[in-house]
Coordinates of C-alpha atoms and ligand atoms in Angstrom, one line a residue:
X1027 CA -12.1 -20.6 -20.9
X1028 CA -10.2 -23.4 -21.5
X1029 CA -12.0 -27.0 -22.1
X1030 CA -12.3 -29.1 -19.2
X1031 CA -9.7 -32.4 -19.0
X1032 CA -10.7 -34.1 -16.3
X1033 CA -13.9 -34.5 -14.4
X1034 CA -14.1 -35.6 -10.9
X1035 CA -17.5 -37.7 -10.4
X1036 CA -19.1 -38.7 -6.8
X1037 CA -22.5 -39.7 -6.0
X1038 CA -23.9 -38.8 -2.5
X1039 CA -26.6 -40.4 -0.7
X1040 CA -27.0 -38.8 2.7
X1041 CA -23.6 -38.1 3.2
X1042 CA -24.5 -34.3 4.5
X1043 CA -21.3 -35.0 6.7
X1044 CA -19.0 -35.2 4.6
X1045 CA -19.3 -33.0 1.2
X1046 CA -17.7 -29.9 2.5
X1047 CA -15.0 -31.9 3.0
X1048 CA -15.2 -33.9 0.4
X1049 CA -15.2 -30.6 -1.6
X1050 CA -12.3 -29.3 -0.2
X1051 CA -10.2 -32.4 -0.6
X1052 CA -11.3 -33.1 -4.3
X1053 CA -10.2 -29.5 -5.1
X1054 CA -7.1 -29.8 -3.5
X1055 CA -6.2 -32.9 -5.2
X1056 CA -8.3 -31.7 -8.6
X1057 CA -5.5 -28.6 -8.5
X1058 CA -2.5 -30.8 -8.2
X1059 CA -3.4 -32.5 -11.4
X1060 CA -2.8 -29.3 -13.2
X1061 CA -5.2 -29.6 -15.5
X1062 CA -8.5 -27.6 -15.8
X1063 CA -11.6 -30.0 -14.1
X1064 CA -14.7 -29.6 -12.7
X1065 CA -16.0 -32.0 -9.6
X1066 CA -19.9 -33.6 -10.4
X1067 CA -21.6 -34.2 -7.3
X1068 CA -24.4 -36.7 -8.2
X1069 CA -27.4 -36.3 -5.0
X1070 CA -28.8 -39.6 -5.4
X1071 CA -32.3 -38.6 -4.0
X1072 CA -31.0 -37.9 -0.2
X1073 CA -33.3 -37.1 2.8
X1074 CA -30.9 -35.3 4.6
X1075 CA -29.2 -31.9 3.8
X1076 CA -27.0 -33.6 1.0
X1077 CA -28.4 -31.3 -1.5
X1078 CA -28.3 -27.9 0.4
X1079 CA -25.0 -28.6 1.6
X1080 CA -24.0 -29.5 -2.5
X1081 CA -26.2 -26.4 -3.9
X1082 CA -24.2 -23.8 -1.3
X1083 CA -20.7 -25.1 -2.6
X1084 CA -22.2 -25.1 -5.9
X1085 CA -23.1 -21.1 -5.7
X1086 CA -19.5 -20.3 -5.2
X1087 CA -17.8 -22.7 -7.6
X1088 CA -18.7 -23.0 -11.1
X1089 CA -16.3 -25.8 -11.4
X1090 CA -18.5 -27.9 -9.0
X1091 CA -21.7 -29.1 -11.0
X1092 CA -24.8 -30.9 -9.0
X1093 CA -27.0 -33.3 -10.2
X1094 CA -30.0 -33.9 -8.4
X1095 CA -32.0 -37.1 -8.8
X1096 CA -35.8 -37.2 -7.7
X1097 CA -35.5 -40.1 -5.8
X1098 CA -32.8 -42.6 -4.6
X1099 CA -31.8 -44.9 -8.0
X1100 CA -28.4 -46.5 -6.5
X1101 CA -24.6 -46.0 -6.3
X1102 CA -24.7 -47.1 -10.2
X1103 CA -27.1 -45.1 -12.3
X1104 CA -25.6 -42.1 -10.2
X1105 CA -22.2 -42.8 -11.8
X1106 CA -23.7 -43.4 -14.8
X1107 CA -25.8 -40.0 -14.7
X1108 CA -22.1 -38.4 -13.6
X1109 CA -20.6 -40.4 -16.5
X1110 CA -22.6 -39.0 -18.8
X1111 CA -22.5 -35.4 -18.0
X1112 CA -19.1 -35.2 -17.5
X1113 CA -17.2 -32.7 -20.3
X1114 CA -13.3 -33.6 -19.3
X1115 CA -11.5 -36.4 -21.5
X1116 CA -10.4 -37.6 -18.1
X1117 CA -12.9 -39.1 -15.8
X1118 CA -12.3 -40.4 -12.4
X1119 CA -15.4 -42.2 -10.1
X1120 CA -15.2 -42.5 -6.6
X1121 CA -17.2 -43.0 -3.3
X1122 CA -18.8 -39.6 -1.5
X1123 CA -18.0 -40.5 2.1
X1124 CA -14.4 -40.1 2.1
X1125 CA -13.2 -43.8 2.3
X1126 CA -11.3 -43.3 -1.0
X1127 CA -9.1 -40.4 -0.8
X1128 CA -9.0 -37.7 -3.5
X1129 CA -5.2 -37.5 -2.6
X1130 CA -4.7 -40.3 -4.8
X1131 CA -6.2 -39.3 -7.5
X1132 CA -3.2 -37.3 -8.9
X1133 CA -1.1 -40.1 -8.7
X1134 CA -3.6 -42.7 -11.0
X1135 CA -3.6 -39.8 -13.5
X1136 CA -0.2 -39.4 -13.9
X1137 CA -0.3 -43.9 -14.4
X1138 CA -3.2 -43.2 -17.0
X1139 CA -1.0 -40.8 -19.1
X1140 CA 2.0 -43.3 -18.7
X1141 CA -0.3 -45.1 -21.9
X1142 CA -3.4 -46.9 -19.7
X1143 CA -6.9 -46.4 -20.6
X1144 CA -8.2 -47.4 -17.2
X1145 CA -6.4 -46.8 -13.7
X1146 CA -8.3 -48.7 -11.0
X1147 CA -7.5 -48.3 -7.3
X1148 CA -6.8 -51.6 -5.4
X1149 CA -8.0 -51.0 -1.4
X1150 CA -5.2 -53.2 0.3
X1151 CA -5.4 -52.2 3.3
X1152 CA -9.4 -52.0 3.4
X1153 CA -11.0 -50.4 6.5
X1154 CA -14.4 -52.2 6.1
X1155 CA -15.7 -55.0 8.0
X1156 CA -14.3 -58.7 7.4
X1157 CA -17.8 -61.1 7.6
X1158 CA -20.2 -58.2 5.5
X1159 CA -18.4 -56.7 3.5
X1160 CA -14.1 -58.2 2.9
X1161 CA -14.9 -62.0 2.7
X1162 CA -17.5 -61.3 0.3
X1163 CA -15.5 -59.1 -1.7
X1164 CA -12.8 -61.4 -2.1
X1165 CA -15.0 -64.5 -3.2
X1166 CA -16.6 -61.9 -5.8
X1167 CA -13.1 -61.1 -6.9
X1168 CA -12.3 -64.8 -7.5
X1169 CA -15.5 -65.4 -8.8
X1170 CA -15.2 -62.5 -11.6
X1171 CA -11.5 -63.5 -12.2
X1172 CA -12.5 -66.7 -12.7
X1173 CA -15.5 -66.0 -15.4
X1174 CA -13.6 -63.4 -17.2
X1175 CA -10.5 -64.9 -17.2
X1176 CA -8.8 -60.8 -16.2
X1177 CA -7.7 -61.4 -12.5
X1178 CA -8.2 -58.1 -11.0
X1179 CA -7.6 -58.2 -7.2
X1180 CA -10.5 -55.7 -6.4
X1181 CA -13.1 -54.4 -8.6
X1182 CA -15.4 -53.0 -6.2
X1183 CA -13.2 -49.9 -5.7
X1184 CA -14.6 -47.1 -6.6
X1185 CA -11.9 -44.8 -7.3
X1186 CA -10.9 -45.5 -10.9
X1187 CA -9.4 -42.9 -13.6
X1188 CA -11.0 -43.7 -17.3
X1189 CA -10.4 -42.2 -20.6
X1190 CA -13.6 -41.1 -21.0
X1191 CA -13.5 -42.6 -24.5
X1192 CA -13.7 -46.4 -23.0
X1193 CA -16.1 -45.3 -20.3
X1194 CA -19.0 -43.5 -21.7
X1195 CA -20.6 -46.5 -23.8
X1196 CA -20.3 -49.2 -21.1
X1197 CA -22.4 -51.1 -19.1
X1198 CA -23.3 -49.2 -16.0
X1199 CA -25.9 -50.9 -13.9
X1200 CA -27.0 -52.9 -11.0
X1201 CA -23.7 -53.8 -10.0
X1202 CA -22.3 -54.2 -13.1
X1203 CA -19.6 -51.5 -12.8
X1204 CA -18.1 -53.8 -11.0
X1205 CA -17.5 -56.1 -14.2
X1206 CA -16.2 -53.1 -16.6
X1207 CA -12.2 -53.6 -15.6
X1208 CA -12.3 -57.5 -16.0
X1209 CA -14.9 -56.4 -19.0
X1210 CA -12.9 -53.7 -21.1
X1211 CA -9.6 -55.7 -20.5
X1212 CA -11.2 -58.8 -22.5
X1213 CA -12.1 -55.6 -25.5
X1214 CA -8.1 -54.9 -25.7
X1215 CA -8.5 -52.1 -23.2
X1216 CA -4.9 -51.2 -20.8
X1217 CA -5.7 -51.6 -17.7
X1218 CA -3.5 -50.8 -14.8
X1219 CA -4.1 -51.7 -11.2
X1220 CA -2.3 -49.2 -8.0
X1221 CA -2.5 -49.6 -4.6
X1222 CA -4.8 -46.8 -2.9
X1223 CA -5.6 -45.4 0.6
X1224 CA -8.7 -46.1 2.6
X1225 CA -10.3 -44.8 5.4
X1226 CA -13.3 -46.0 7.7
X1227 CA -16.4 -44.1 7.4
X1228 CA -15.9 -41.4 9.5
X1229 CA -19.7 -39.7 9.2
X1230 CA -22.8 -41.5 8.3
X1231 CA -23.3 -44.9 7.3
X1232 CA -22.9 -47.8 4.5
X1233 CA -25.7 -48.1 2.8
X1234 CA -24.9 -51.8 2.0
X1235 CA -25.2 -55.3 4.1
X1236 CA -24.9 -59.1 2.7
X1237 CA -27.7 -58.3 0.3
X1238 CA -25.4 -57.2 -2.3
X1239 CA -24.4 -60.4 -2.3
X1240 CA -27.1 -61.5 -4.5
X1241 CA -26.9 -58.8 -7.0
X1242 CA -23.5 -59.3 -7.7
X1243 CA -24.0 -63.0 -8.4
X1244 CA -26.7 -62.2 -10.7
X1245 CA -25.0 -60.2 -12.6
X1246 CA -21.9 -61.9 -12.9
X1247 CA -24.2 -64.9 -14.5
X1248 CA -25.2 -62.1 -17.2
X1249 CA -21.6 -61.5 -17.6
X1250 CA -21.0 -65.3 -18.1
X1251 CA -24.0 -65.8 -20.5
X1252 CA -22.8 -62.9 -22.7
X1253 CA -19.0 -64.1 -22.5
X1254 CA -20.0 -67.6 -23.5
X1255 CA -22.3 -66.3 -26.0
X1256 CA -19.3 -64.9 -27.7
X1257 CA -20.3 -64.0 -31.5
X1258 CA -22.2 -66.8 -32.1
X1259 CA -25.0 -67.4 -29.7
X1260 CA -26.7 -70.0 -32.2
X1261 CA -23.6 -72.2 -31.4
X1262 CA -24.4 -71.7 -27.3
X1263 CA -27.5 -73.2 -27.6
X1264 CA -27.2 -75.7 -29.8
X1265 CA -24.3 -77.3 -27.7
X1266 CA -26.8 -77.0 -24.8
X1267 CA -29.6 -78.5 -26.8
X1268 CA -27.5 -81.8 -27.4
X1269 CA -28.0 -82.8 -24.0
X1270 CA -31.9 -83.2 -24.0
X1271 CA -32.2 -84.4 -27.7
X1272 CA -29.6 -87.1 -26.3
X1273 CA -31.4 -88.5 -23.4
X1274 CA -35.1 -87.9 -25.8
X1275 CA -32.9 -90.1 -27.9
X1276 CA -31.8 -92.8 -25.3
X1277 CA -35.3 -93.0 -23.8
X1278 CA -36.9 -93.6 -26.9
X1279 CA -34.0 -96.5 -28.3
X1280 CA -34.1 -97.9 -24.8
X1281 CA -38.3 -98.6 -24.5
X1282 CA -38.0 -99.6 -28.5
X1283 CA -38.1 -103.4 -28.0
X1284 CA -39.9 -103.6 -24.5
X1285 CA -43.5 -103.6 -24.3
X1286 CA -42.7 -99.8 -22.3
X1287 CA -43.1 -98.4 -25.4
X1288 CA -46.3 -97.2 -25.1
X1289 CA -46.1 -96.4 -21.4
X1290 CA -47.2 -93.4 -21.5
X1291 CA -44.6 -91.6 -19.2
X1292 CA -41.8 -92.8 -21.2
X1293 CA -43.6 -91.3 -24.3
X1294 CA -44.2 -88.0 -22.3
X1295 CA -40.5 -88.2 -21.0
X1296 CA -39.6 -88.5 -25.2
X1297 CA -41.4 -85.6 -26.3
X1298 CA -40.7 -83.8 -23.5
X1299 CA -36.9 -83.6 -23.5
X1300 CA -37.1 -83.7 -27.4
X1301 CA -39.5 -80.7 -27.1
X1302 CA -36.5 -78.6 -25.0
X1303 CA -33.9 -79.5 -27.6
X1304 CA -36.0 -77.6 -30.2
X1305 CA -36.9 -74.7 -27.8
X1306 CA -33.0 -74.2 -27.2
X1307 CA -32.1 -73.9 -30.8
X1308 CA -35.1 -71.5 -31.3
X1309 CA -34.0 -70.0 -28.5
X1310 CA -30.4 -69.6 -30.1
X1311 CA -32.1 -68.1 -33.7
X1312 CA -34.2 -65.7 -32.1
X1313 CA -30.9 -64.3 -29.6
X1314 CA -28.5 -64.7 -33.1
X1315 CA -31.6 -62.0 -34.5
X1316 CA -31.6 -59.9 -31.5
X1317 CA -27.8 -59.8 -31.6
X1318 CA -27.2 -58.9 -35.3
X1319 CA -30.6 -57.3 -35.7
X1320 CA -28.4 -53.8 -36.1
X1321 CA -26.1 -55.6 -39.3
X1322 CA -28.9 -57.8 -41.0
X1323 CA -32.8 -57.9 -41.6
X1324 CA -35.2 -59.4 -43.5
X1325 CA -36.5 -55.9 -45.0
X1326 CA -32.6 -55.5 -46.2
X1327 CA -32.8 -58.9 -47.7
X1328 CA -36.2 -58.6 -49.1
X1329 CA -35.5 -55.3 -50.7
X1330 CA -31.8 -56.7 -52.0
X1331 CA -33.8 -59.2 -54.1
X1332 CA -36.3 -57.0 -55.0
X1333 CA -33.6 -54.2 -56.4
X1334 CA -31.9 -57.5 -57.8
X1335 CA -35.7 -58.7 -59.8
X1336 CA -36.2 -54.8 -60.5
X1337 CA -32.8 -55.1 -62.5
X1338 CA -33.9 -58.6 -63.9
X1339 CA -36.7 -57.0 -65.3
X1340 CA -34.9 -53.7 -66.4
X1341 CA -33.0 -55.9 -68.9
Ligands
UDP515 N1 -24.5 -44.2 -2.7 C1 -25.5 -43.7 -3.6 N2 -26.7 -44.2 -3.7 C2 -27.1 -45.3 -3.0 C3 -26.1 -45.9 -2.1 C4 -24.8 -45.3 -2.0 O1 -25.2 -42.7 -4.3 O2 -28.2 -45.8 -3.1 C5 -23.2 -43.6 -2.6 C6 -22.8 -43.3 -1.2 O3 -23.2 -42.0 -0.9 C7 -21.3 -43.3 -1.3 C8 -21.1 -44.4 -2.3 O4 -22.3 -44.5 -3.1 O5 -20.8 -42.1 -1.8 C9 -20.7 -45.8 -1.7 O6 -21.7 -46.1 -0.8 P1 -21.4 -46.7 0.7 O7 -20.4 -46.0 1.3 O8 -22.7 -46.9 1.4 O9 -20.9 -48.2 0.2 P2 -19.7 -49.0 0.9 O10 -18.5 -48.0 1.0 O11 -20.2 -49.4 2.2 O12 -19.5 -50.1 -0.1
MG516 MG1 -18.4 -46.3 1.8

């Protein structure tokens, strides 16, 4: 048989609706490629028929794989567990209910293969409601243009075509998928952004109101903090640790020739913010050790000086 090239992956979380067709239309579209795939349906721990709908397609089609998950994780670790299994050196992501369309997908690969690592679909004509779900969107795509500095005009699209080389090793949690464009553009990573089709939800429902909101602002202050962090995280903190040693500093210089010297909140207020300087350089070591724990530790060091006084004494 020949090896697979390109896997299509989709998680499903009650969507009994719509993976027949779903099926159908990833085939079609899977065929058109030309290349030999398989589809991963990811069940994301449904309550409905999702999974006996999945498994029946499944018994006729060995290129359709299912994974089942015991319980419901989230959109992301269902990619990820996709992501993972997938065999083809092609792998495209997208959304189980039909509001991307597979049709497209033939088109991104041929973009990939015109030299991109990454294809990701831009929604322009999005079929999703404006206060819930667009105007957030858009201040998140702002928001992650403006941290990363890689102005992608919508990086909540599911329907993306990766090498699987960039894809396998990256990131994929919470909502942090979201970041990987803007993410492996900044690691020298070609990305390339088409316009794709997309539909209203036609069965079921979205699983996701305003609270997403949150997440994504979460993570997209991880992204920040690990961007700023750069290489040298001791550097990080020790530019924020300049502030509190400075006003420890002025406090103290300023209550030096008043009597307030030994007012007891000024001394507090002293330590205090002296006290924060040190714990943000501390800080800084112990992330510089976490960070580089994998190039150099003390055992290395301690055994390089003992091989060197093992020598010493040899001579
Ligand atoms: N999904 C999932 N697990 C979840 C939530 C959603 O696997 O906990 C799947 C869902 O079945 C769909 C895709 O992720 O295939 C996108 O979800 P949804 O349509 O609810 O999101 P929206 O399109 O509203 O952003
Ligand atoms: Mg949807």
């Amino acid at each position: 048989m020949k090896d697979i090239e390109i896997s299509i992956i989709a998680p499903l979380y009650n969507e009994e609706d719509s993976v027949e067709l779903l099926y159908q239309k990833i085939k079609e579209a899977a065929v058109k490629t030309g290349k030999a795939y398989e589809i991963i349906f990811v069940n994301d721990g449904s309550s409905d028929n999702t999974s006996g709908v999945a498994a029946a397609l499944a018994e006729k089609d060995q290129a359709l794989r299912v994974v089942e998950f015991r319980r419901n994780f989230g959109q992301a670790p269902a990619m990820a567990a996709g992501i993972d299994l997938a065999r083809g050196e092609i792998l495209v992501t997208m959304d189980g209910d039909l509001q991307n369309d597979p049709d497209d997908i033939p088109m991104m690969v041929d973009k990939l293969e015109e030299g991109y690592d990454l294809v990701v679909g831009w929604r322009h004509k999005r079929q999703d409601k404006l206060i819930s779900r667009k105007i957030p969107s858009m201040i998140a795509n702002r928001l992650i243009g403006a941290v990363t500095g890689v102005p992608i005009k919508d990086n909540g699209c599911s329907l993306k075509v990766y090498k699987a080389e960039v894809i396998k090793n990256s990131p994929f949690y919470n909502e942090m998928h979201r970041f990987i464009p803007a993410l492996l553009s900044l690691s020298g990573v070609k990305v390339a952004e088409v316009k794709v089709r997309h539909h209203a939800r036609q069965f079921g429902e979205s699983k996701y109101g305003l609270s997403r909101v949150y997440k994504v602002l979460l993570d997209l202050m991880t992204i920040k903090t690990v961007l700023s962090l750069g290489q040298h995280p001791v550097r990080w903190f020790v530019k924020l640790s300049v502030l509190p040693f400075f006003v420890s500093a002025a406090i103290f210089l300023g209550s030096v020739d008043q009597a307030a010297s030994s007012n007891v909140i000024t001394s507090t207020l002293v330590v205090m913010f002296f006290s924060l300087g040190i714990f943000l350089v501390s800080l800084g070591i112990v992330v510089e050790l976490v960070y580089f724990k994998g190039s150099f530790s003390i055992k290395d060091a301690t055994s390089l000086s003992m091989n060197s006084s093992l020598m010493d004494e040899k001579k």
